[in-house]
Amino acid sequence: MKDFRIFSAALLVLVAAFGFTACEDDDFEDEQPRVAILNLDGPNVTGPIVAAGTHRFGVQFYEEDLEGLDGRELTAIRVFVGLSPVSMRLSVHAGGDVVPGQELSALNILGDITERSFVDYELVTPVTISDDDVLWLVAEVELDREQQVIGCDAGPAVEGGDWLWSGDRWLTYRERTSESINWNIRGVVE
């Protein structure tokens, strides 16, 4: 019986010590940035085959998409690349209804581009988000042959999720092909 009381007392001390330390404020959350992913797409399913040449794939975020992110920073663009293009340039633009507005930040991707997966490309100049803005994320690619390059989800398309510039102007992919998808282009916000 004495052993049981000693065991019970030790267990009580252990539980109390754990309870006090579990309830203390941890600075851990303050040290780690809170990350949000700004996206209009679902998981990658495929990517359309596009002709050789220069193409721009864009996603457009409206005020309601940016709600709650005011003052936070867009630090990276996450994109799914099917097959590597000859070159790729990622950019962030503010404003614009059917054409991206002022360029705020851009990044040329040099060297090997990771294929068939999402990759975060960190912006040299992060962009502070204002929730009353319209924000565009654009992936510009140069292709030397017909290929799948920027990934997309299975749809259905959501407003702003499927802009494509090819040749002479911006149109939604739906307007060009009647297919309903969203580009796998996302923003990483801290």
Tab-separated table of C-alpha atoms in Angstrom:
chain	number	residue	atom	x	y	z
A	1	MET	CA	0.000	0.000	0.000
A	2	LYS	CA	2.900	2.325	0.819
A	3	ASP	CA	4.322	1.753	-2.684
A	4	PHE	CA	0.962	2.624	-4.214
A	5	ARG	CA	0.833	5.944	-2.275
A	6	ILE	CA	4.365	6.822	-3.359
A	7	PHE	CA	3.478	5.940	-6.958
A	8	SER	CA	0.243	7.996	-6.748
A	9	ALA	CA	2.055	10.996	-5.250
A	10	ALA	CA	4.782	10.814	-7.934
A	11	LEU	CA	2.153	10.549	-10.659
A	12	LEU	CA	0.272	13.545	-9.237
A	13	VAL	CA	3.476	15.643	-9.188
A	14	LEU	CA	4.268	14.593	-12.761
A	15	VAL	CA	0.756	15.446	-14.007
A	16	ALA	CA	0.823	18.817	-12.226
A	17	ALA	CA	4.250	19.662	-13.661
A	18	PHE	CA	3.098	18.714	-17.159
A	19	GLY	CA	-0.090	20.748	-16.743
A	20	PHE	CA	1.787	23.876	-15.693
A	21	THR	CA	4.276	23.671	-18.542
A	22	ALA	CA	1.573	22.888	-21.111
A	23	CYS	CA	-0.374	26.004	-20.100
A	24	GLU	CA	2.567	28.392	-20.279
A	25	ASP	CA	2.761	30.845	-23.154
A	26	ASP	CA	5.084	29.555	-25.811
A	27	ASP	CA	6.966	32.035	-27.940
A	28	PHE	CA	7.255	29.320	-30.581
A	29	GLU	CA	4.240	30.567	-32.537
A	30	ASP	CA	5.596	34.119	-32.487
A	31	GLU	CA	8.968	32.948	-33.811
A	32	GLN	CA	7.433	31.014	-36.712
A	33	PRO	CA	5.806	33.062	-39.464
A	34	ARG	CA	2.198	32.225	-40.130
A	35	VAL	CA	2.014	31.058	-43.721
A	36	ALA	CA	-1.084	31.314	-45.890
A	37	ILE	CA	-1.415	29.991	-49.421
A	38	LEU	CA	-3.236	32.271	-51.826
A	39	ASN	CA	-4.799	30.080	-54.488
A	40	LEU	CA	-7.789	29.586	-56.764
A	41	ASP	CA	-6.894	26.057	-57.876
A	42	GLY	CA	-7.215	22.516	-56.623
A	43	PRO	CA	-4.654	19.704	-56.836
A	44	ASN	CA	-2.723	19.297	-60.070
A	45	VAL	CA	-4.401	16.969	-62.524
A	46	THR	CA	-2.764	17.789	-65.859
A	47	GLY	CA	-1.710	20.722	-68.006
A	48	PRO	CA	-2.772	21.774	-71.473
A	49	ILE	CA	-0.454	21.274	-74.423
A	50	VAL	CA	0.517	24.687	-75.803
A	51	ALA	CA	2.385	25.598	-78.979
A	52	ALA	CA	6.002	26.743	-79.201
A	53	GLY	CA	6.413	30.447	-78.446
A	54	THR	CA	5.855	32.828	-75.551
A	55	HIS	CA	2.865	32.301	-73.271
A	56	ARG	CA	1.730	33.937	-70.038
A	57	PHE	CA	-0.439	32.099	-67.533
A	58	GLY	CA	-2.093	34.332	-64.945
A	59	VAL	CA	-4.277	34.124	-61.871
A	60	GLN	CA	-6.113	37.179	-60.637
A	61	PHE	CA	-7.064	37.678	-56.985
A	62	TYR	CA	-9.818	40.151	-56.126
A	63	GLU	CA	-10.494	42.033	-52.887
A	64	GLU	CA	-12.534	39.164	-51.411
A	65	ASP	CA	-9.675	36.717	-52.119
A	66	LEU	CA	-7.232	38.976	-50.246
A	67	GLU	CA	-9.474	39.592	-47.248
A	68	GLY	CA	-7.629	39.115	-43.969
A	69	LEU	CA	-4.177	39.388	-45.593
A	70	ASP	CA	-3.843	43.196	-45.385
A	71	GLY	CA	-0.293	44.152	-44.414
A	72	ARG	CA	1.134	40.642	-44.840
A	73	GLU	CA	3.821	39.882	-47.424
A	74	LEU	CA	3.692	37.751	-50.537
A	75	THR	CA	7.138	36.131	-50.339
A	76	ALA	CA	7.042	33.408	-52.999
A	77	ILE	CA	5.148	32.091	-55.992
A	78	ARG	CA	4.324	28.389	-55.954
A	79	VAL	CA	3.876	26.889	-59.414
A	80	PHE	CA	3.430	23.429	-60.882
A	81	VAL	CA	5.569	22.930	-63.996
A	82	GLY	CA	4.910	19.879	-66.170
A	83	LEU	CA	7.854	19.956	-68.572
A	84	SER	CA	10.628	22.560	-68.349
A	85	PRO	CA	10.319	25.550	-70.637
A	86	VAL	CA	13.337	27.177	-72.297
A	87	SER	CA	12.869	30.056	-69.833
A	88	MET	CA	10.408	31.090	-67.136
A	89	ARG	CA	9.700	34.443	-65.522
A	90	LEU	CA	7.358	34.865	-62.554
A	91	SER	CA	5.849	38.234	-61.696
A	92	VAL	CA	3.412	39.930	-59.319
A	93	HIS	CA	1.178	42.775	-60.521
A	94	ALA	CA	-1.200	45.166	-58.759
A	95	GLY	CA	-4.456	46.208	-60.373
A	96	GLY	CA	-5.875	45.541	-63.768
A	97	ASP	CA	-9.212	44.196	-64.875
A	98	VAL	CA	-8.435	42.056	-67.929
A	99	VAL	CA	-4.739	42.936	-68.185
A	100	PRO	CA	-2.258	42.763	-65.285
A	101	GLY	CA	-1.479	46.183	-63.839
A	102	GLN	CA	1.771	47.591	-62.492
A	103	GLU	CA	4.544	45.047	-61.972
A	104	LEU	CA	5.581	44.956	-58.315
A	105	SER	CA	8.102	42.122	-58.312
A	106	ALA	CA	9.574	39.672	-60.807
A	107	LEU	CA	11.897	36.712	-60.834
A	108	ASN	CA	13.705	35.021	-63.721
A	109	ILE	CA	14.115	31.325	-63.080
A	110	LEU	CA	17.586	30.275	-64.129
A	111	GLY	CA	19.024	26.782	-64.364
A	112	ASP	CA	17.131	23.571	-63.932
A	113	ILE	CA	13.423	23.883	-63.314
A	114	THR	CA	11.892	21.152	-61.198
A	115	GLU	CA	9.387	19.215	-63.284
A	116	ARG	CA	6.125	17.558	-62.307
A	117	SER	CA	5.788	19.093	-58.865
A	118	PHE	CA	4.919	22.278	-57.021
A	119	VAL	CA	7.941	24.440	-56.280
A	120	ASP	CA	8.119	27.685	-54.285
A	121	TYR	CA	10.166	30.390	-55.981
A	122	GLU	CA	11.097	33.094	-53.476
A	123	LEU	CA	10.663	36.679	-54.598
A	124	VAL	CA	13.719	38.897	-54.274
A	125	THR	CA	11.367	41.749	-53.392
A	126	PRO	CA	8.390	40.582	-51.282
A	127	VAL	CA	5.089	42.363	-51.954
A	128	THR	CA	3.006	43.850	-49.136
A	129	ILE	CA	-0.626	42.955	-49.666
A	130	SER	CA	-3.438	45.455	-49.433
A	131	ASP	CA	-6.823	43.778	-49.195
A	132	ASP	CA	-8.430	46.458	-51.370
A	133	ASP	CA	-6.182	45.603	-54.325
A	134	VAL	CA	-6.456	43.302	-57.287
A	135	LEU	CA	-3.354	41.126	-57.419
A	136	TRP	CA	-2.078	39.068	-60.373
A	137	LEU	CA	0.481	36.242	-60.320
A	138	VAL	CA	1.890	35.553	-63.774
A	139	ALA	CA	4.131	32.784	-65.130
A	140	GLU	CA	5.668	33.690	-68.503
A	141	VAL	CA	7.290	30.849	-70.406
A	142	GLU	CA	9.230	30.512	-73.638
A	143	LEU	CA	8.783	27.165	-75.387
A	144	ASP	CA	10.845	25.795	-78.267
A	145	ARG	CA	8.308	23.036	-78.952
A	146	GLU	CA	4.707	22.103	-78.260
A	147	GLN	CA	4.404	20.801	-74.684
A	148	GLN	CA	2.628	20.774	-71.345
A	149	VAL	CA	4.195	23.419	-69.167
A	150	ILE	CA	2.008	24.989	-66.438
A	151	GLY	CA	-0.212	22.591	-64.553
A	152	CYS	CA	-3.917	22.933	-63.892
A	153	ASP	CA	-6.619	21.383	-61.757
A	154	ALA	CA	-9.722	19.503	-62.908
A	155	GLY	CA	-11.937	22.597	-62.653
A	156	PRO	CA	-14.468	23.967	-62.692
A	157	ALA	CA	-12.886	27.319	-63.449
A	158	VAL	CA	-13.323	30.063	-60.875
A	159	GLU	CA	-13.244	33.743	-61.711
A	160	GLY	CA	-9.621	34.849	-62.095
A	161	GLY	CA	-8.136	31.353	-62.128
A	162	ASP	CA	-7.433	30.768	-65.817
A	163	TRP	CA	-6.030	33.827	-67.634
A	164	LEU	CA	-3.844	33.131	-70.666
A	165	TRP	CA	-1.901	35.554	-72.861
A	166	SER	CA	-0.878	34.028	-76.106
A	167	GLY	CA	0.188	35.962	-79.158
A	168	ASP	CA	-1.699	39.192	-78.809
A	169	ARG	CA	-4.013	39.471	-75.796
A	170	TRP	CA	-5.260	38.160	-72.469
A	171	LEU	CA	-8.314	35.881	-72.495
A	172	THR	CA	-9.440	33.233	-70.068
A	173	TYR	CA	-8.565	29.682	-71.007
A	174	ARG	CA	-12.289	28.972	-70.987
A	175	GLU	CA	-12.819	31.667	-73.666
A	176	ARG	CA	-10.040	30.208	-75.796
A	177	THR	CA	-10.933	26.515	-75.535
A	178	SER	CA	-14.236	26.132	-73.602
A	179	GLU	CA	-12.326	23.925	-71.095
A	180	SER	CA	-12.943	24.759	-67.438
A	181	ILE	CA	-9.745	24.629	-65.336
A	182	ASN	CA	-7.602	26.768	-62.990
A	183	TRP	CA	-3.825	27.233	-63.226
A	184	ASN	CA	-1.619	25.732	-60.522
A	185	ILE	CA	-0.099	29.114	-59.640
A	186	ARG	CA	-0.235	30.123	-55.968
A	187	GLY	CA	1.087	32.807	-53.670
A	188	VAL	CA	2.910	32.109	-50.419
A	189	VAL	CA	1.993	34.763	-47.849
A	190	GLU	CA	3.755	35.288	-44.517
